[in-house]
Amino acid sequence: MKKLFTLALALLGFAGVSNAATVDELAVLKHSYVLVGDDWTNNGTEKIAKNALFGDNHFFTPTGHDKATNKGSIDLSSVDELGIVTEEIAKKYGEYGSHLNSLRLKTSQDVFAISVTAKSKVIIFYENNKALRYPIFAKDAKLENKLTSDADIKASGEIGSKGYGRIEWTAEDDGVVYVGAENQIFVSYVIVEANEAPGTPQVKLGDQKFEGGLWYREVSCKAVEAEGFPTIVTYTTDGTAPTAASPVYTAPIKCYNNMTVKFQAFMDLGTGAADEAAILPGADNEVPVSFAFDAPTINADGANVTISSPYAEQNGSNFYKIGDADAVKGDSFSLTESATVSAYTEIANGSYGTFLSKNSSKDVYVLNPIKSKKIIAVTAGEVVLDEEATETSTTGPVYKVENGAISADKMDFFVKNLEFAVVTNEDYQVDGETRYIKMNNTNITFMVADGDSVTVKVVCSKNSCKNIDSESASDRQCVINVSGTTYMVPGTEVDDKGNTLGLAPNEGGNVIEFGLTGGTYTFQKYSGTGNILIKSIEITPATAESETLDLIDRFTSCWNGSETNTHNDDGTVTYNAVQWGGLAAWIGGEDWSEYEKIVFEFAEPTTFATQIFLQYADGTETKAWINDGAATAECTLEAGKVAVNQAALQCAEAGTLTITKIYLVKASAGISNMQAVAPVRSGAIYNLAGQKVDANYRGVVIVNGKKMLQK
């Protein structure tokens, strides 16, 4: 019996992309299929991801694919003089019309895989840049085991110096086929004519539409003759196999939800109804119907966040999540601290159900610009044996950090995906430290105010370098990534923003110093030499703090007789504290109204909580609690309190602190972004005319260099 090679016109729908897919997950092309190239690159604007399934999961890309918008188009409805589109092709596929040659195939760099059945024909239409270029069919992604010779390919279709080409290839066996190119081509259509049973109906999935308040897609079907005899087609929409008792297809089927529509052909016995005895074995087909909606857009103006969706007028409602919190319905909100915000749209489709859009995500930064020295380092975490990793290790025991923490105030730094690593080899440790911040997926974001600049010093483990023992300075250095720019030593390169890409070389190469001007910056993974392990990040304002008053020499008393303090030759103070004692200074009623805050800086981040205590001449007090892991501690003076009697630093538990600086910071009348705040607690408040006002003033004021609304 002669078999008919018919085409199921399955136009591309909105198939999801699975980044975790493998070639083993390919859906076998049991029925004929048409892939339209520019539908899957959005007219050349979207790159198909690596390791993605697309085209209803019939196509797998092991390498990722690029695109183009300037490679012309091929019109399947019009017979051309080049012989690319013949009368037979136009008759079969003319309804697809014209599409761009936008999907790139390039040697083994851009390759896709398909799973075909024996005797299936693959037809590819493409642009060849007026050169002898053509598709290559192979058993592997590297195109080393070709399924046909170049000569056979050249003889199988229309190629050459015409600018456009068509190649046809027929599979001998069932299996996966990889398709790449000789040099580089750009594809408009990939048509698979499967080896289908006689009478297999042709099916087509229409575009996603919104009419009458509802979203829908239409599935259409065309009955095909079997050996010259007409057929009748029945269908189901519940995923079951159609029988003679199922509805007979007469008109396009509107689908309002995700479903699978299945079809079965029967010989037409002239009764107008299907007869189970006349079923055509294997002459079945199906269309998976799915809906997809673009993610909403997240916009941030400082701490104010808005969510917008293209489906607001089509029954769409936005939902957002802040960090790991539950989703909340809404279009706008304000943050009090930095967070990762995600959002999606819920689209109601009448009584048929609800669709969910794709998700979008955005890091929103609510940060104070770095104004004083900040140190990020590991402050907590226990080094333990990683038993699971050790079982598969070929280099010996593997260790990990449990309950790790770093010194990074959330208003100065936004930290996400924090990871730690352990360095057991003493030759690679810095100052005997075993715990390090692992710059794998770690992101640490901070802000430098416009007009300001900072110096950043990063100390890496010695095995973060390419080769710490090398005689070559370039091999001894390690590299970090900050907002996409790499920094290293040695070298004095400067980027287009004026940022120094490395200061003077250091002996080991594991210490990197560079400068940054105003902006928001993120420490990211640097993949050039693997994971970078960081002991500390030190950020220091590049300009001298001239508007300060040094107080360290005045802190000479201790509240508890069991405590001691030692003023060292290097200008530091060693404070041996008892729980809730105090390192104190008698101020004696001095006027501190021109100052904003008092600051303590420590030689190393603290390992226990501290508290700053201020007592005013009127007997009232201000206290500032500082969690452990702090490199600095500060307390803002209360507005309207001009005279201070006493200041002290207290510890939540017994221990030793080395204090490098104690100073007052003057208030500034400069203006930055406005924000609504609770009543201000500061040493100095100004109105917009620059006049000093007190805490009872209501309206827009300037405090700590920021414009605020005092209620």
XYZ file of C-alpha atoms in Angstrom:
711
model
C 0.000 0.000 0.000
C 1.308 3.430 -0.911
C 1.901 5.642 2.120
C 1.065 9.323 2.015
C 3.569 11.873 3.344
C 1.221 14.560 4.621
C 2.014 17.593 6.703
C 0.420 18.413 10.028
C 0.584 22.195 9.932
C 1.388 22.691 13.600
C 2.162 26.394 13.778
C 4.363 27.430 16.674
C 2.602 28.263 19.867
C 3.838 29.555 23.194
C 5.899 26.623 24.441
C 7.763 27.046 27.693
C 11.549 26.971 27.868
C 13.136 24.565 30.316
C 16.694 25.474 31.200
C 17.151 22.129 32.902
C 16.221 20.195 29.743
C 18.367 17.561 28.085
C 18.295 16.006 24.643
C 16.646 12.951 26.225
C 13.561 15.082 26.919
C 12.908 15.804 23.240
C 9.380 15.052 22.112
C 9.563 12.665 19.138
C 8.270 14.192 15.892
C 5.751 11.434 15.130
C 3.731 13.948 13.121
C 4.752 16.575 10.649
C 5.717 19.975 11.975
C 6.626 23.474 10.799
C 9.042 25.575 12.841
C 9.011 29.272 11.910
C 12.396 30.787 12.735
C 11.439 34.361 13.522
C 8.559 33.292 15.776
C 11.244 31.887 18.071
C 13.551 34.875 17.947
C 10.859 37.588 18.068
C 11.933 38.911 14.684
C 15.566 38.646 15.633
C 15.435 40.226 19.083
C 15.597 37.242 21.435
C 18.361 34.684 21.780
C 17.333 31.088 22.457
C 18.955 29.949 25.692
C 21.498 27.167 25.937
C 20.085 23.755 26.904
C 16.523 24.821 26.085
C 13.592 22.949 24.619
C 11.399 24.990 22.287
C 8.876 24.451 19.491
C 6.474 22.400 21.649
C 9.553 20.611 23.068
C 10.463 19.184 19.654
C 13.688 21.220 19.354
C 16.626 21.231 21.752
C 19.562 23.636 21.628
C 22.710 22.316 23.364
C 24.682 25.473 22.582
C 22.241 28.399 22.465
C 21.328 30.267 19.286
C 21.940 33.734 17.974
C 19.735 35.682 15.586
C 19.673 38.298 12.843
C 17.166 40.766 11.395
C 18.864 41.632 8.093
C 19.038 38.286 6.301
C 15.952 38.665 4.146
C 12.905 36.387 4.126
C 11.386 33.436 2.279
C 7.761 33.435 1.150
C 6.265 29.950 0.992
C 3.166 31.257 -0.772
C 5.061 32.480 -3.820
C 6.894 30.316 -6.354
C 10.290 31.894 -7.060
C 12.548 31.732 -10.083
C 15.433 30.422 -7.989
C 13.667 27.126 -7.433
C 13.678 27.566 -3.638
C 9.858 27.618 -3.391
C 8.316 25.246 -5.932
C 4.654 24.883 -6.904
C 4.411 21.763 -4.732
C 5.866 23.589 -1.722
C 3.598 26.606 -2.232
C 0.571 24.328 -2.438
C 1.449 22.592 0.832
C 2.805 25.479 2.886
C 1.598 28.662 1.223
C -0.547 29.675 4.196
C 2.614 30.320 6.210
C 3.478 33.218 3.945
C 6.703 35.177 4.383
C 9.048 34.917 7.375
C 12.490 36.242 8.164
C 15.662 34.190 7.949
C 16.524 34.938 11.558
C 17.456 31.709 13.355
C 21.228 31.243 13.066
C 23.023 27.939 12.521
C 26.792 28.315 12.747
C 29.124 25.294 12.404
C 28.914 23.460 15.758
C 28.463 26.711 17.714
C 24.730 27.039 16.977
C 23.168 23.589 16.689
C 19.697 22.235 17.341
C 18.557 18.653 17.860
C 15.344 16.919 16.790
C 14.037 13.398 17.337
C 12.596 11.981 14.112
C 11.144 8.697 12.950
C 12.540 6.681 10.045
C 11.726 7.982 6.539
C 10.834 11.436 7.873
C 11.952 14.254 5.597
C 13.545 17.433 7.011
C 13.310 20.540 4.785
C 15.235 23.694 5.718
C 14.840 27.111 4.081
C 17.653 29.585 4.737
C 19.859 32.499 3.680
C 23.446 31.590 2.740
C 25.044 35.025 2.346
C 25.539 34.303 -1.384
C 28.072 31.593 -0.641
C 28.265 27.795 -0.784
C 26.846 27.255 2.693
C 24.303 24.682 3.790
C 22.909 22.727 6.775
C 24.790 19.743 8.170
C 23.008 16.703 9.666
C 24.930 14.628 12.207
C 24.641 12.157 15.079
C 26.421 14.456 17.550
C 26.425 18.114 18.553
C 30.020 18.589 17.391
C 28.942 17.494 13.878
C 31.793 14.982 13.715
C 29.622 11.968 12.830
C 27.800 13.283 9.774
C 24.745 11.423 8.512
C 25.396 12.357 4.910
C 28.265 13.594 2.791
C 28.671 17.181 1.680
C 28.179 16.018 -1.905
C 24.849 14.380 -1.047
C 23.686 17.524 0.731
C 24.642 19.721 -2.201
C 22.688 17.462 -4.535
C 19.570 17.333 -2.341
C 18.324 20.865 -2.748
C 18.814 24.329 -4.119
C 21.990 25.960 -2.761
C 24.900 28.012 -4.051
C 25.555 31.661 -4.714
C 21.901 32.678 -5.008
C 21.656 34.121 -1.535
C 18.938 31.686 -0.420
C 18.728 27.921 -0.182
C 16.546 24.878 0.469
C 17.912 21.541 1.667
C 15.959 18.277 2.003
C 17.214 15.305 4.008
C 15.472 11.995 4.779
C 16.167 10.001 7.954
C 17.029 6.332 7.497
C 16.312 5.358 11.125
C 14.489 6.549 14.218
C 16.635 8.748 16.451
C 18.045 12.110 17.403
C 19.528 14.281 14.671
C 21.744 17.327 15.260
C 21.560 20.125 12.693
C 24.321 22.698 12.294
C 25.841 24.392 9.277
C 28.812 24.576 6.972
C 30.071 28.021 8.037
C 26.963 30.063 8.845
C 23.365 30.249 7.610
C 20.132 31.912 8.813
C 16.923 29.876 8.817
C 13.304 30.881 8.205
C 11.618 27.456 8.222
C 12.407 23.965 9.447
C 9.751 21.585 8.124
C 9.572 17.956 9.237
C 7.413 15.754 7.035
C 6.945 12.726 9.274
C 6.369 9.230 7.924
C 2.700 9.236 8.847
C -0.010 6.660 8.266
C -2.355 7.172 5.292
C -5.209 9.537 6.141
C -3.444 11.238 9.055
C -5.306 14.549 9.508
C -3.468 17.843 9.183
C -3.782 20.077 12.235
C -2.872 23.668 12.995
C -2.705 25.703 16.195
C -3.670 29.360 15.901
C -2.240 32.377 17.701
C -3.258 33.389 21.212
C -6.052 35.997 21.004
C -8.258 38.106 23.287
C -11.836 38.775 22.210
C -15.087 39.283 24.053
C -13.307 39.418 27.391
C -11.693 35.995 26.984
C -8.357 34.555 25.866
C -8.497 31.672 23.400
C -6.615 29.748 20.705
C -8.149 27.955 17.768
C -7.249 24.451 16.640
C -8.142 23.660 13.052
C -8.015 20.345 11.243
C -8.086 19.189 7.635
C -9.186 15.691 6.660
C -6.787 13.948 4.275
C -7.636 11.290 1.705
C -6.374 7.768 2.273
C -5.442 5.993 -0.950
C -7.726 8.349 -2.856
C -10.731 7.852 -0.572
C -12.198 10.629 1.680
C -11.964 10.426 5.448
C -13.947 11.586 8.467
C -12.158 12.972 11.541
C -13.383 12.850 15.138
C -11.790 14.600 18.100
C -11.587 14.918 21.882
C -10.449 17.768 24.141
C -9.913 15.845 27.366
C -6.728 14.043 26.298
C -8.422 10.684 25.634
C -8.171 8.857 22.315
C -11.049 9.711 19.945
C -13.451 6.974 18.877
C -16.214 6.767 16.309
C -18.572 8.039 18.999
C -16.540 11.222 19.543
C -17.659 14.499 17.924
C -16.939 14.826 14.209
C -14.702 17.760 13.344
C -16.565 20.367 11.246
C -15.143 23.746 12.332
C -12.175 25.227 14.241
C -12.214 24.402 17.954
C -11.839 27.341 20.340
C -9.766 26.474 23.401
C -9.922 28.687 26.490
C -7.503 26.786 28.703
C -4.456 24.531 28.501
C -5.482 21.205 27.005
C -4.622 18.601 24.385
C -6.909 18.194 21.378
C -6.658 14.750 19.743
C -7.884 13.653 16.310
C -8.557 10.260 14.655
C -9.323 9.522 10.993
C -11.896 6.991 9.725
C -12.675 5.942 6.182
C -15.750 7.807 4.937
C -18.331 5.119 4.163
C -20.751 7.671 2.770
C -23.016 7.792 5.816
C -21.713 11.119 7.106
C -20.795 9.447 10.396
C -17.690 7.686 11.632
C -17.763 3.910 11.823
C -15.487 2.141 14.284
C -14.937 -0.640 11.779
C -13.503 1.906 9.328
C -10.837 3.306 11.644
C -7.479 4.035 10.002
C -4.778 2.614 12.324
C -2.091 5.167 13.128
C -3.962 7.976 11.333
C -4.174 10.078 14.492
C -2.822 13.485 15.430
C -2.878 15.854 18.374
C -2.280 19.486 19.310
C -1.048 20.485 22.785
C -2.699 23.852 23.475
C -0.939 26.120 25.939
C -1.105 29.800 26.835
C 1.819 31.994 27.821
C 1.918 35.565 29.110
C 4.844 37.928 29.401
C 6.102 38.864 32.850
C 5.180 42.255 34.313
C 7.759 45.033 34.471
C 9.239 46.071 37.819
C 10.266 49.728 38.057
C 12.069 51.241 41.037
C 12.515 54.916 41.880
C 14.642 54.676 44.984
C 12.570 52.775 47.532
C 9.312 53.249 45.592
C 8.425 50.252 43.411
C 5.718 49.955 40.750
C 4.536 46.874 38.856
C 3.082 47.248 35.370
C 1.611 44.556 33.114
C 0.575 44.548 29.450
C -2.547 42.636 30.528
C -4.014 45.244 32.858
C -6.926 45.721 30.443
C -7.333 41.982 29.781
C -8.350 40.756 33.232
C -4.808 40.916 34.618
C -3.968 41.544 38.286
C -0.399 41.945 39.510
C 1.145 40.177 42.489
C 4.549 40.836 44.019
C 6.840 39.195 46.561
C 9.486 40.902 48.657
C 12.261 38.410 49.286
C 10.806 35.129 50.535
C 7.575 36.688 51.829
C 4.162 35.594 50.567
C 2.810 37.130 47.377
C 0.705 40.271 47.772
C -1.747 41.693 45.241
C -0.886 45.221 44.196
C 0.793 47.549 41.723
C 2.980 49.687 43.980
C 4.712 49.739 47.365
C 7.688 51.228 49.201
C 10.626 49.378 50.725
C 12.375 50.187 53.978
C 15.470 48.197 53.040
C 17.025 46.563 49.977
C 15.323 43.433 48.703
C 14.845 41.173 45.706
C 11.382 41.867 44.343
C 9.602 39.364 42.105
C 6.278 39.784 40.351
C 3.781 37.945 38.185
C 0.361 38.639 36.680
C -2.745 36.566 37.307
C -5.083 36.623 34.289
C -8.679 35.570 34.862
C -10.325 33.842 31.885
C -13.973 33.816 32.823
C -15.220 30.528 34.209
C -12.473 28.637 32.351
C -9.806 29.277 34.945
C -6.848 31.532 35.632
C -3.509 31.899 33.863
C -0.266 32.942 35.490
C 2.281 34.984 33.571
C 6.018 34.452 33.593
C 7.846 35.835 36.616
C 10.079 38.896 36.657
C 12.638 39.740 39.314
C 14.611 42.838 40.250
C 17.016 43.809 43.016
C 15.861 47.100 44.512
C 18.461 49.014 46.498
C 17.654 51.139 49.535
C 21.139 52.001 50.721
C 23.003 54.739 52.523
C 26.029 55.992 50.587
C 29.335 54.939 52.132
C 30.426 57.871 54.289
C 32.813 56.206 56.725
C 35.190 53.275 56.617
C 33.395 49.923 56.273
C 34.879 46.429 56.586
C 33.205 43.249 55.354
C 34.623 40.038 56.776
C 33.458 36.662 58.080
C 32.416 37.150 61.694
C 30.682 33.869 62.517
C 30.495 30.290 61.357
C 31.791 26.907 62.394
C 34.111 24.891 60.136
C 32.794 21.312 59.905
C 33.432 18.268 57.732
C 31.177 18.091 54.667
C 30.514 14.369 54.779
C 28.520 14.214 51.543
C 31.178 16.047 49.519
C 33.950 14.042 51.163
C 32.404 10.756 50.010
C 32.904 11.706 46.355
C 36.115 13.698 46.813
C 39.301 12.551 45.109
C 41.513 15.002 47.017
C 40.674 14.187 50.620
C 38.302 15.664 53.233
C 36.081 18.595 52.271
C 35.005 21.197 54.837
C 32.208 23.729 54.941
C 31.103 26.705 57.059
C 27.891 26.269 59.033
C 25.897 29.265 60.321
C 28.266 31.663 58.588
C 27.772 35.438 58.826
C 29.599 38.550 57.656
C 29.891 42.125 58.902
C 27.638 44.037 56.513
C 25.008 46.428 57.820
C 21.860 46.047 55.702
C 21.553 49.806 55.200
C 25.111 49.974 53.841
C 25.174 46.704 51.872
C 22.665 44.464 50.113
C 23.902 40.874 50.376
C 22.283 37.951 48.552
C 23.202 34.343 47.726
C 25.896 34.423 50.406
C 28.306 31.467 50.268
C 31.378 30.503 52.272
C 34.447 28.385 51.649
C 37.127 26.835 53.840
C 40.883 27.060 53.213
C 42.646 24.331 55.179
C 46.108 24.708 53.652
C 48.055 27.161 55.814
C 50.140 28.223 52.814
C 47.022 29.708 51.214
C 45.448 31.217 54.336
C 45.667 34.904 55.187
C 46.474 35.653 58.849
C 45.532 32.079 59.731
C 41.888 32.565 58.702
C 40.103 29.407 57.533
C 36.698 30.943 56.601
C 36.247 33.019 53.442
C 33.460 34.629 51.467
C 33.025 32.600 48.294
C 32.437 34.758 45.237
C 30.469 32.093 43.395
C 26.905 33.369 43.179
C 27.507 35.900 45.926
C 26.407 39.468 45.299
C 27.331 42.344 47.629
C 25.991 45.753 46.576
C 26.895 49.166 47.994
C 26.523 52.817 47.019
C 28.946 55.709 46.570
C 27.280 59.116 46.592
C 27.475 61.303 43.494
C 30.506 63.544 43.752
C 32.180 61.245 46.264
C 34.805 58.562 45.782
C 36.065 55.602 47.768
C 39.075 53.331 47.840
C 38.266 49.623 47.886
C 40.723 47.090 49.266
C 39.989 43.392 48.740
C 42.071 40.706 50.449
C 41.718 37.289 48.784
C 42.958 33.892 49.872
C 46.288 33.051 48.296
C 44.822 30.160 46.303
C 42.507 32.644 44.569
C 45.503 33.659 42.468
C 46.332 31.864 39.239
C 49.611 30.723 40.805
C 50.774 32.435 43.982
C 54.203 30.762 43.675
C 54.846 31.869 40.097
C 57.728 34.177 39.229
C 55.364 36.004 36.887
C 53.569 38.951 38.490
C 50.515 38.392 36.270
C 50.202 34.787 37.451
C 50.473 35.809 41.109
C 47.540 38.184 40.849
C 43.890 37.355 41.405
C 40.927 39.068 39.781
C 37.558 40.221 41.080
C 34.429 41.434 39.298
C 32.594 44.572 40.398
C 29.521 45.435 38.291
C 31.010 43.739 35.249
C 34.437 45.412 35.496
C 37.422 43.291 36.507
C 40.008 44.598 38.968
C 43.434 43.150 39.620
C 47.064 43.891 40.441
C 49.500 44.846 39.119
C 48.588 47.659 36.730
C 47.203 51.179 36.730
C 44.569 50.966 34.017
C 41.558 53.265 34.214
C 38.107 52.493 32.787
C 35.789 54.903 30.967
C 34.348 56.101 34.293
C 37.756 56.997 35.646
C 37.862 54.027 38.009
C 41.363 52.748 38.720
C 41.744 49.141 37.641
C 44.590 48.350 40.008
C 47.096 50.238 42.095
C 50.717 49.365 42.790
C 51.528 45.633 42.730
C 51.750 43.895 46.079
C 54.088 41.105 46.962
C 51.585 38.281 46.996
C 49.101 39.459 44.375
C 46.138 38.551 46.577
C 45.434 42.142 47.693
C 43.526 44.277 45.184
C 43.033 48.031 45.605
C 41.082 50.337 43.307
C 39.021 53.507 43.372
C 35.343 54.069 42.607
C 33.416 57.260 41.974
C 29.709 57.902 42.580
C 27.338 55.057 41.692
C 25.933 51.712 42.819
C 28.298 48.739 42.617
C 27.951 44.977 43.031
C 30.644 42.406 43.776
C 29.936 39.459 41.496
C 31.400 36.130 40.478
C 34.555 36.242 38.373
C 34.736 33.105 36.264
C 38.141 33.604 34.637
C 40.042 31.614 37.267
C 37.244 29.850 39.104
C 35.878 30.801 42.506
C 37.498 33.758 44.270
C 37.707 33.493 48.065
C 37.679 36.791 49.963
C 38.918 37.380 53.494
C 37.837 41.011 53.696
C 36.526 43.972 51.733
C 37.501 47.372 53.093
C 35.813 50.491 51.715
C 37.173 53.875 52.744
C 35.984 57.300 51.587
C 38.813 58.703 49.469
C 38.450 62.254 50.814
C 39.620 63.100 54.328
C 36.918 63.534 56.943
C 37.717 67.149 57.749
C 34.414 67.877 59.476
C 35.098 65.710 62.511
C 36.265 66.175 66.077
C 38.653 63.562 67.508
C 37.547 62.280 70.936
C 39.606 59.120 71.463
C 41.935 60.703 74.028
C 38.955 61.669 76.197
C 37.741 58.095 76.718
C 39.894 57.243 79.730
C 37.385 56.036 82.344
C 35.655 52.740 82.988
C 32.353 52.376 84.799
C 33.265 49.068 86.420
C 36.332 48.590 88.554
C 36.999 45.219 86.910
C 37.473 46.855 83.516
C 40.631 48.345 82.033
C 41.511 50.552 79.084
C 44.942 51.095 77.578
C 45.855 53.941 75.215
C 48.460 52.404 72.926
C 51.416 54.062 71.166
C 49.737 53.613 67.750
C 46.779 55.769 68.838
C 44.390 52.891 69.469
C 42.602 52.006 72.698
C 42.390 48.458 74.046
C 39.225 48.070 76.100
C 38.873 44.999 78.344
C 35.159 45.089 79.101
C 32.819 43.377 81.490
C 29.180 42.838 80.620
C 27.329 46.162 80.653
C 30.291 48.085 81.992
C 31.354 51.096 79.996
C 34.338 52.880 78.403
C 33.396 56.451 79.235
C 34.302 60.084 78.597
C 33.176 62.987 80.793
C 31.964 65.768 78.485
C 30.840 68.171 81.199
C 27.942 69.888 79.434
C 29.757 70.873 76.222
C 27.649 72.190 73.343
C 27.545 69.467 70.621
C 24.665 70.993 68.640
C 26.739 71.408 65.465
C 27.461 67.674 65.355
C 25.311 64.945 63.878
C 26.659 61.770 65.485
C 29.444 60.082 67.419
C 31.369 57.256 65.702
C 33.534 54.406 67.037
C 35.774 52.465 64.603
C 37.201 49.052 65.516
C 40.390 47.344 64.361
C 38.396 44.161 63.615
C 34.652 43.563 63.319
C 33.139 42.935 66.736
C 32.216 39.424 67.846
C 29.563 40.591 70.313
C 26.915 43.308 70.431
C 27.720 46.790 71.707
C 25.797 49.889 72.710
C 26.599 53.605 72.633
C 25.253 55.654 75.536
C 24.830 59.437 75.563
C 23.657 61.469 78.551
C 22.552 65.087 78.083
C 22.729 67.963 80.550
C 18.973 67.770 81.166
C 19.297 64.162 82.369
C 17.783 62.525 79.271
C 19.602 59.777 77.383
C 20.096 58.383 73.870
C 21.200 54.822 73.224
C 22.188 53.089 69.970
C 22.299 49.266 69.785
C 24.902 47.776 67.419
C 24.794 44.088 66.503
C 27.936 41.970 66.504
C 30.057 41.936 63.365
C 30.273 45.723 63.162
C 33.410 47.462 61.898
C 32.010 50.793 63.047
C 29.397 51.883 65.566
C 27.601 55.206 65.624
C 24.925 57.046 67.538
C 22.938 60.041 66.259
C 22.551 62.937 68.691
C 19.014 63.824 69.624
C 17.648 66.963 68.013
C 17.474 69.997 70.295
C 19.910 68.559 72.863
C 22.806 71.015 72.809
C 24.691 70.058 75.977
C 26.196 66.596 76.583
C 27.401 65.422 79.993
C 28.721 61.930 79.297
C 29.363 59.404 76.487
C 30.172 55.705 76.814
C 30.620 52.486 74.859
C 29.101 49.380 76.485
C 29.456 45.681 75.653
C 26.717 43.066 75.862
C 29.227 40.538 77.183
C 32.731 40.435 78.558
C 35.451 40.724 75.958
C 38.215 42.817 74.435
C 37.886 45.524 71.781
C 40.582 47.471 69.971
C 39.212 50.903 69.068
C 41.061 52.811 66.338
C 38.983 56.008 66.247
C 36.340 57.883 68.238
C 35.057 61.125 66.720
C 32.118 63.458 66.186
C 30.790 64.124 62.671
C 29.456 67.576 61.811
C 25.945 67.895 60.370
C 25.699 68.892 56.703
C 23.192 71.209 55.053
C 23.540 69.516 51.656
C 20.473 68.039 49.922
C 19.927 64.545 48.545
C 16.800 62.516 47.845
C 13.630 63.228 49.837
C 12.104 60.543 52.015
C 9.327 60.480 54.589
C 10.650 59.709 58.083
C 9.601 59.666 61.687
C 10.531 62.701 63.845
C 14.230 63.379 63.268
C 16.880 62.617 65.839
C 19.952 64.549 64.798
C 22.375 67.115 66.107
C 21.314 69.751 63.578
C 18.194 70.387 61.465
C 17.877 72.998 58.713
C 14.954 74.298 56.683
C 15.209 74.809 52.919
C 16.549 78.331 53.481
C 19.512 76.847 55.351
C 18.273 78.141 58.719
C 18.712 75.971 61.794
C 15.399 74.778 63.293
C 14.442 72.513 66.198
C 12.663 69.158 66.429
C 9.215 70.789 66.615
C 9.539 72.226 63.104
C 7.064 70.653 60.629
C 7.714 70.418 56.906
C 10.637 69.700 54.597
C 13.946 69.798 56.464
C 17.585 68.939 55.756
C 19.166 66.401 58.106
C 22.450 64.576 57.645
C 22.655 65.970 54.129
C 19.250 64.560 53.115
C 15.965 66.274 52.360
C 13.236 64.776 54.557
C 9.619 65.370 55.473
C 9.281 65.963 59.232
C 5.721 65.331 60.394
